[in-house]
CSV table of N, CA and C in Angstrom, one decimal:
chain,number,residue,atom,x,y,z
U,1065,MET,N,0.8,-1.2,0.0
U,1065,MET,CA,0.0,0.0,0.0
U,1065,MET,C,0.9,1.3,0.0
U,1066,ASP,N,2.0,1.3,0.7
U,1066,ASP,CA,2.8,2.4,0.8
U,1066,ASP,C,3.4,2.7,-0.6
U,1067,ASN,N,3.7,1.6,-1.3
U,1067,ASN,CA,4.3,1.8,-2.6
U,1067,ASN,C,3.3,2.4,-3.6
U,1068,GLU,N,2.0,2.0,-3.5
U,1068,GLU,CA,1.0,2.5,-4.4
U,1068,GLU,C,0.7,4.0,-4.1
U,1069,ASN,N,0.7,4.3,-2.8
U,1069,ASN,CA,0.5,5.7,-2.4
U,1069,ASN,C,1.7,6.6,-2.8
U,1070,GLY,N,2.9,6.1,-2.7
U,1070,GLY,CA,4.1,6.9,-2.9
U,1070,GLY,C,4.3,7.1,-4.4
U,1071,THR,N,3.9,6.2,-5.3
U,1071,THR,CA,4.2,6.3,-6.7
U,1071,THR,C,3.5,7.5,-7.3
U,1072,PRO,N,2.2,7.7,-7.1
U,1072,PRO,CA,1.5,8.8,-7.7
U,1072,PRO,C,2.0,10.1,-7.3
U,1073,LYS,N,2.5,10.2,-6.0
U,1073,LYS,CA,3.0,11.5,-5.5
U,1073,LYS,C,4.3,11.8,-6.3
U,1074,LYS,N,5.1,10.8,-6.5
U,1074,LYS,CA,6.4,11.0,-7.2
U,1074,LYS,C,6.1,11.4,-8.7
U,1075,LYS,N,5.1,10.8,-9.3
U,1075,LYS,CA,4.7,11.1,-10.7
U,1075,LYS,C,4.2,12.5,-10.8
U,1076,SER,N,3.4,13.0,-9.8
U,1076,SER,CA,2.9,14.3,-9.9
U,1076,SER,C,4.0,15.3,-9.6
U,1077,TYR,N,5.0,14.9,-8.7
U,1077,TYR,CA,6.1,15.8,-8.4
U,1077,TYR,C,7.0,15.9,-9.7
U,1078,THR,N,7.2,14.9,-10.4
U,1078,THR,CA,8.0,15.0,-11.6
U,1078,THR,C,7.3,15.7,-12.7
U,1079,PHE,N,6.0,15.6,-12.7
U,1079,PHE,CA,5.2,16.3,-13.7
U,1079,PHE,C,5.3,17.8,-13.5
U,1080,PHE,N,5.2,18.2,-12.2
U,1080,PHE,CA,5.3,19.6,-11.9
U,1080,PHE,C,6.7,20.1,-12.1
U,1081,MET,N,7.7,19.3,-11.9
U,1081,MET,CA,9.1,19.7,-12.2
U,1081,MET,C,9.3,19.9,-13.7
U,1082,VAL,N,8.7,19.0,-14.5
U,1082,VAL,CA,8.8,19.2,-15.9
U,1082,VAL,C,8.2,20.5,-16.4
U,1083,LEU,N,7.0,20.8,-15.8
U,1083,LEU,CA,6.3,22.0,-16.1
U,1083,LEU,C,7.1,23.3,-15.7
U,1084,VAL,N,7.8,23.2,-14.5
U,1084,VAL,CA,8.6,24.3,-14.1
U,1084,VAL,C,9.8,24.5,-15.0
U,1085,ILE,N,10.4,23.4,-15.4
U,1085,ILE,CA,11.6,23.5,-16.3
U,1085,ILE,C,11.2,24.0,-17.6
U,1086,LEU,N,10.0,23.6,-18.2
U,1086,LEU,CA,9.6,24.1,-19.4
U,1086,LEU,C,9.2,25.6,-19.3
U,1087,LEU,N,8.7,26.0,-18.2
U,1087,LEU,CA,8.4,27.4,-18.0
U,1087,LEU,C,9.6,28.3,-17.9
U,1088,LEU,N,10.7,27.7,-17.3
U,1088,LEU,CA,11.9,28.5,-17.2
U,1088,LEU,C,12.6,28.5,-18.6
U,1089,ILE,N,12.5,27.5,-19.4
U,1089,ILE,CA,13.0,27.5,-20.8
U,1089,ILE,C,12.3,28.6,-21.6
U,1090,VAL,N,11.0,28.6,-21.5
U,1090,VAL,CA,10.2,29.6,-22.3
U,1090,VAL,C,10.6,31.0,-21.8
U,1091,ILE,N,10.7,31.2,-20.5
U,1091,ILE,CA,11.1,32.6,-20.0
U,1091,ILE,C,12.5,33.0,-20.6
U,1092,ALA,N,13.4,32.0,-20.6
U,1092,ALA,CA,14.8,32.3,-21.1
U,1092,ALA,C,14.7,32.6,-22.6
U,1093,ILE,N,14.0,31.9,-23.3
U,1093,ILE,CA,13.9,32.1,-24.8
U,1093,ILE,C,13.3,33.5,-25.1
U,1094,THR,N,12.2,33.8,-24.4
U,1094,THR,CA,11.6,35.1,-24.6
U,1094,THR,C,12.4,36.3,-24.2
U,1095,SER,N,13.2,36.1,-23.1
U,1095,SER,CA,14.2,37.1,-22.7
U,1095,SER,C,15.2,37.4,-23.7
U,1096,VAL,N,15.7,36.3,-24.3
U,1096,VAL,CA,16.7,36.4,-25.4
U,1096,VAL,C,16.1,37.2,-26.6
U,1097,ILE,N,14.9,36.8,-27.0
U,1097,ILE,CA,14.3,37.4,-28.1
U,1097,ILE,C,14.0,38.9,-27.9
U,1098,ASN,N,13.5,39.2,-26.7
U,1098,ASN,CA,13.3,40.6,-26.3
U,1098,ASN,C,14.5,41.4,-26.3
U,1099,THR,N,15.6,40.9,-25.8
U,1099,THR,CA,16.9,41.6,-25.8
U,1099,THR,C,17.4,41.8,-27.2
U,1100,TYR,N,17.2,40.8,-28.1
U,1100,TYR,CA,17.6,41.0,-29.5
U,1100,TYR,C,16.8,42.2,-30.1
U,1101,TYR,N,15.5,42.2,-29.9
U,1101,TYR,CA,14.7,43.3,-30.5
U,1101,TYR,C,15.1,44.6,-29.9
U,1102,LEU,N,15.4,44.7,-28.6
U,1102,LEU,CA,15.8,46.0,-28.0
U,1102,LEU,C,17.1,46.5,-28.6
U,1103,PHE,N,18.0,45.6,-28.8
U,1103,PHE,CA,19.3,46.0,-29.4
U,1103,PHE,C,19.1,46.3,-30.8
U,1104,SER,N,18.3,45.7,-31.6
U,1104,SER,CA,18.1,46.0,-33.0
U,1104,SER,C,17.4,47.4,-33.1
U,1105,ILE,N,16.4,47.7,-32.2
U,1105,ILE,CA,15.8,49.0,-32.3
U,1105,ILE,C,16.8,50.1,-31.9
U,1106,ASN,N,17.6,49.8,-30.9
U,1106,ASN,CA,18.7,50.8,-30.5
U,1106,ASN,C,19.6,51.0,-31.6
U,1107,PHE,N,20.0,50.0,-32.4
U,1107,PHE,CA,20.9,50.1,-33.5
U,1107,PHE,C,20.3,50.9,-34.6
U,1108,LYS,N,19.0,50.7,-34.9
U,1108,LYS,CA,18.3,51.4,-35.9
U,1108,LYS,C,18.2,52.9,-35.5
U,1109,LEU,N,17.9,53.2,-34.3
U,1109,LEU,CA,17.8,54.6,-33.8
U,1109,LEU,C,19.2,55.3,-33.9
U,1110,SER,N,20.3,54.5,-33.7
U,1110,SER,CA,21.6,55.1,-33.8
U,1110,SER,C,21.9,55.5,-35.2
U,1111,LEU,N,21.3,54.9,-36.2
U,1111,LEU,CA,21.5,55.2,-37.6
U,1111,LEU,C,20.8,56.4,-38.1
U,1112,LEU,N,19.8,56.9,-37.3
U,1112,LEU,CA,19.1,58.1,-37.7
U,1112,LEU,C,20.0,59.3,-37.6
U,1113,PRO,N,19.7,60.3,-38.5
U,1113,PRO,CA,20.5,61.5,-38.4
U,1113,PRO,C,20.3,62.2,-37.0
U,1114,LYS,N,21.4,62.8,-36.6
U,1114,LYS,CA,21.3,63.5,-35.3
U,1114,LYS,C,20.5,64.8,-35.4
U,1115,MET,N,19.6,65.0,-34.5
U,1115,MET,CA,18.8,66.2,-34.5
U,1115,MET,C,19.5,67.4,-33.8
U,1116,ASP,N,19.6,68.5,-34.5
U,1116,ASP,CA,20.2,69.7,-33.9
U,1116,ASP,C,19.1,70.7,-33.6
U,1117,PHE,N,18.9,70.9,-32.3
U,1117,PHE,CA,17.8,71.8,-31.9
U,1117,PHE,C,18.3,73.2,-31.6
U,1118,SER,N,19.6,73.5,-31.8
U,1118,SER,CA,20.1,74.8,-31.4
U,1118,SER,C,19.5,75.9,-32.3
U,1119,GLY,N,19.4,75.6,-33.6
U,1119,GLY,CA,18.8,76.5,-34.6
U,1119,GLY,C,17.4,76.9,-34.2
U,1120,ILE,N,16.6,75.9,-33.8
U,1120,ILE,CA,15.2,76.1,-33.5
U,1120,ILE,C,15.2,76.9,-32.2
U,1121,GLN,N,16.0,76.6,-31.2
U,1121,GLN,CA,16.1,77.4,-30.0
U,1121,GLN,C,16.4,78.9,-30.3
U,1122,ASN,N,17.4,79.1,-31.1
U,1122,ASN,CA,17.8,80.5,-31.4
U,1122,ASN,C,16.6,81.2,-32.1
U,1123,SER,N,16.0,80.6,-33.1
U,1123,SER,CA,14.9,81.3,-33.7
U,1123,SER,C,13.7,81.6,-32.8
U,1124,LEU,N,13.4,80.6,-31.9
U,1124,LEU,CA,12.4,80.9,-30.9
U,1124,LEU,C,12.8,82.0,-29.9
U,1125,LYS,N,14.0,82.1,-29.6
U,1125,LYS,CA,14.5,83.2,-28.7
U,1125,LYS,C,14.4,84.5,-29.4
U,1126,GLU,N,14.7,84.5,-30.7
U,1126,GLU,CA,14.5,85.8,-31.5
U,1126,GLU,C,13.1,86.2,-31.6
U,1127,ILE,N,12.2,85.3,-31.8
U,1127,ILE,CA,10.7,85.6,-31.8
U,1127,ILE,C,10.3,86.1,-30.4
U,1128,GLY,N,10.8,85.4,-29.4
U,1128,GLY,CA,10.4,85.9,-28.0
U,1128,GLY,C,10.9,87.2,-27.7
U,1129,ASP,N,12.1,87.5,-28.2
U,1129,ASP,CA,12.7,88.9,-28.0
U,1129,ASP,C,11.9,89.9,-28.7
U,1130,SER,N,11.5,89.6,-29.9
U,1130,SER,CA,10.7,90.6,-30.7
U,1130,SER,C,9.3,90.8,-30.1
U,1131,LEU,N,8.8,89.8,-29.5
U,1131,LEU,CA,7.5,90.0,-28.8
U,1131,LEU,C,7.6,90.3,-27.4
U,1132,ASP,N,8.7,90.8,-26.9
U,1132,ASP,CA,8.9,91.1,-25.5
U,1132,ASP,C,8.1,92.2,-25.1
U,1133,ILE,N,7.0,91.9,-24.4
U,1133,ILE,CA,6.1,92.9,-23.9
U,1133,ILE,C,6.0,92.8,-22.4
U,1134,GLY,N,6.2,93.8,-21.7
U,1134,GLY,CA,6.1,93.8,-20.2
U,1134,GLY,C,4.7,93.6,-19.8
U,1135,VAL,N,4.5,93.1,-18.6
U,1135,VAL,CA,3.1,92.9,-18.1
U,1135,VAL,C,2.4,94.3,-17.9
U,1136,LEU,N,3.2,95.3,-17.5
U,1136,LEU,CA,2.5,96.6,-17.3
U,1136,LEU,C,2.2,97.3,-18.6
U,1137,ASP,N,3.0,96.9,-19.7
U,1137,ASP,CA,2.7,97.5,-21.0
U,1137,ASP,C,1.3,97.0,-21.6
U,1138,MET,N,0.9,95.8,-21.1
U,1138,MET,CA,-0.3,95.2,-21.6
U,1138,MET,C,-1.5,96.0,-21.1
U,1139,PHE,N,-1.4,96.7,-20.0
U,1139,PHE,CA,-2.6,97.4,-19.4
U,1139,PHE,C,-2.6,98.9,-19.6
U,1140,LYS,N,-1.7,99.4,-20.5
U,1140,LYS,CA,-1.7,100.8,-20.8
U,1140,LYS,C,-2.9,101.2,-21.7
């Protein structure tokens, strides 16, 4: 009787161990795939031309300087 009761417990234990191992393998594979995609996106972004915002900042500053109105001037 002890043998019959002990055998199914061992089978269920090995079944759950196989499930845990398969789950860990799936997590490892998806982590590798996600890392590959992140690196490929980063590489594609590095190939884009560099944006230079200094010209835009200077033109906005010139527009702001030309529209420089004091708060008291608005109520005259």
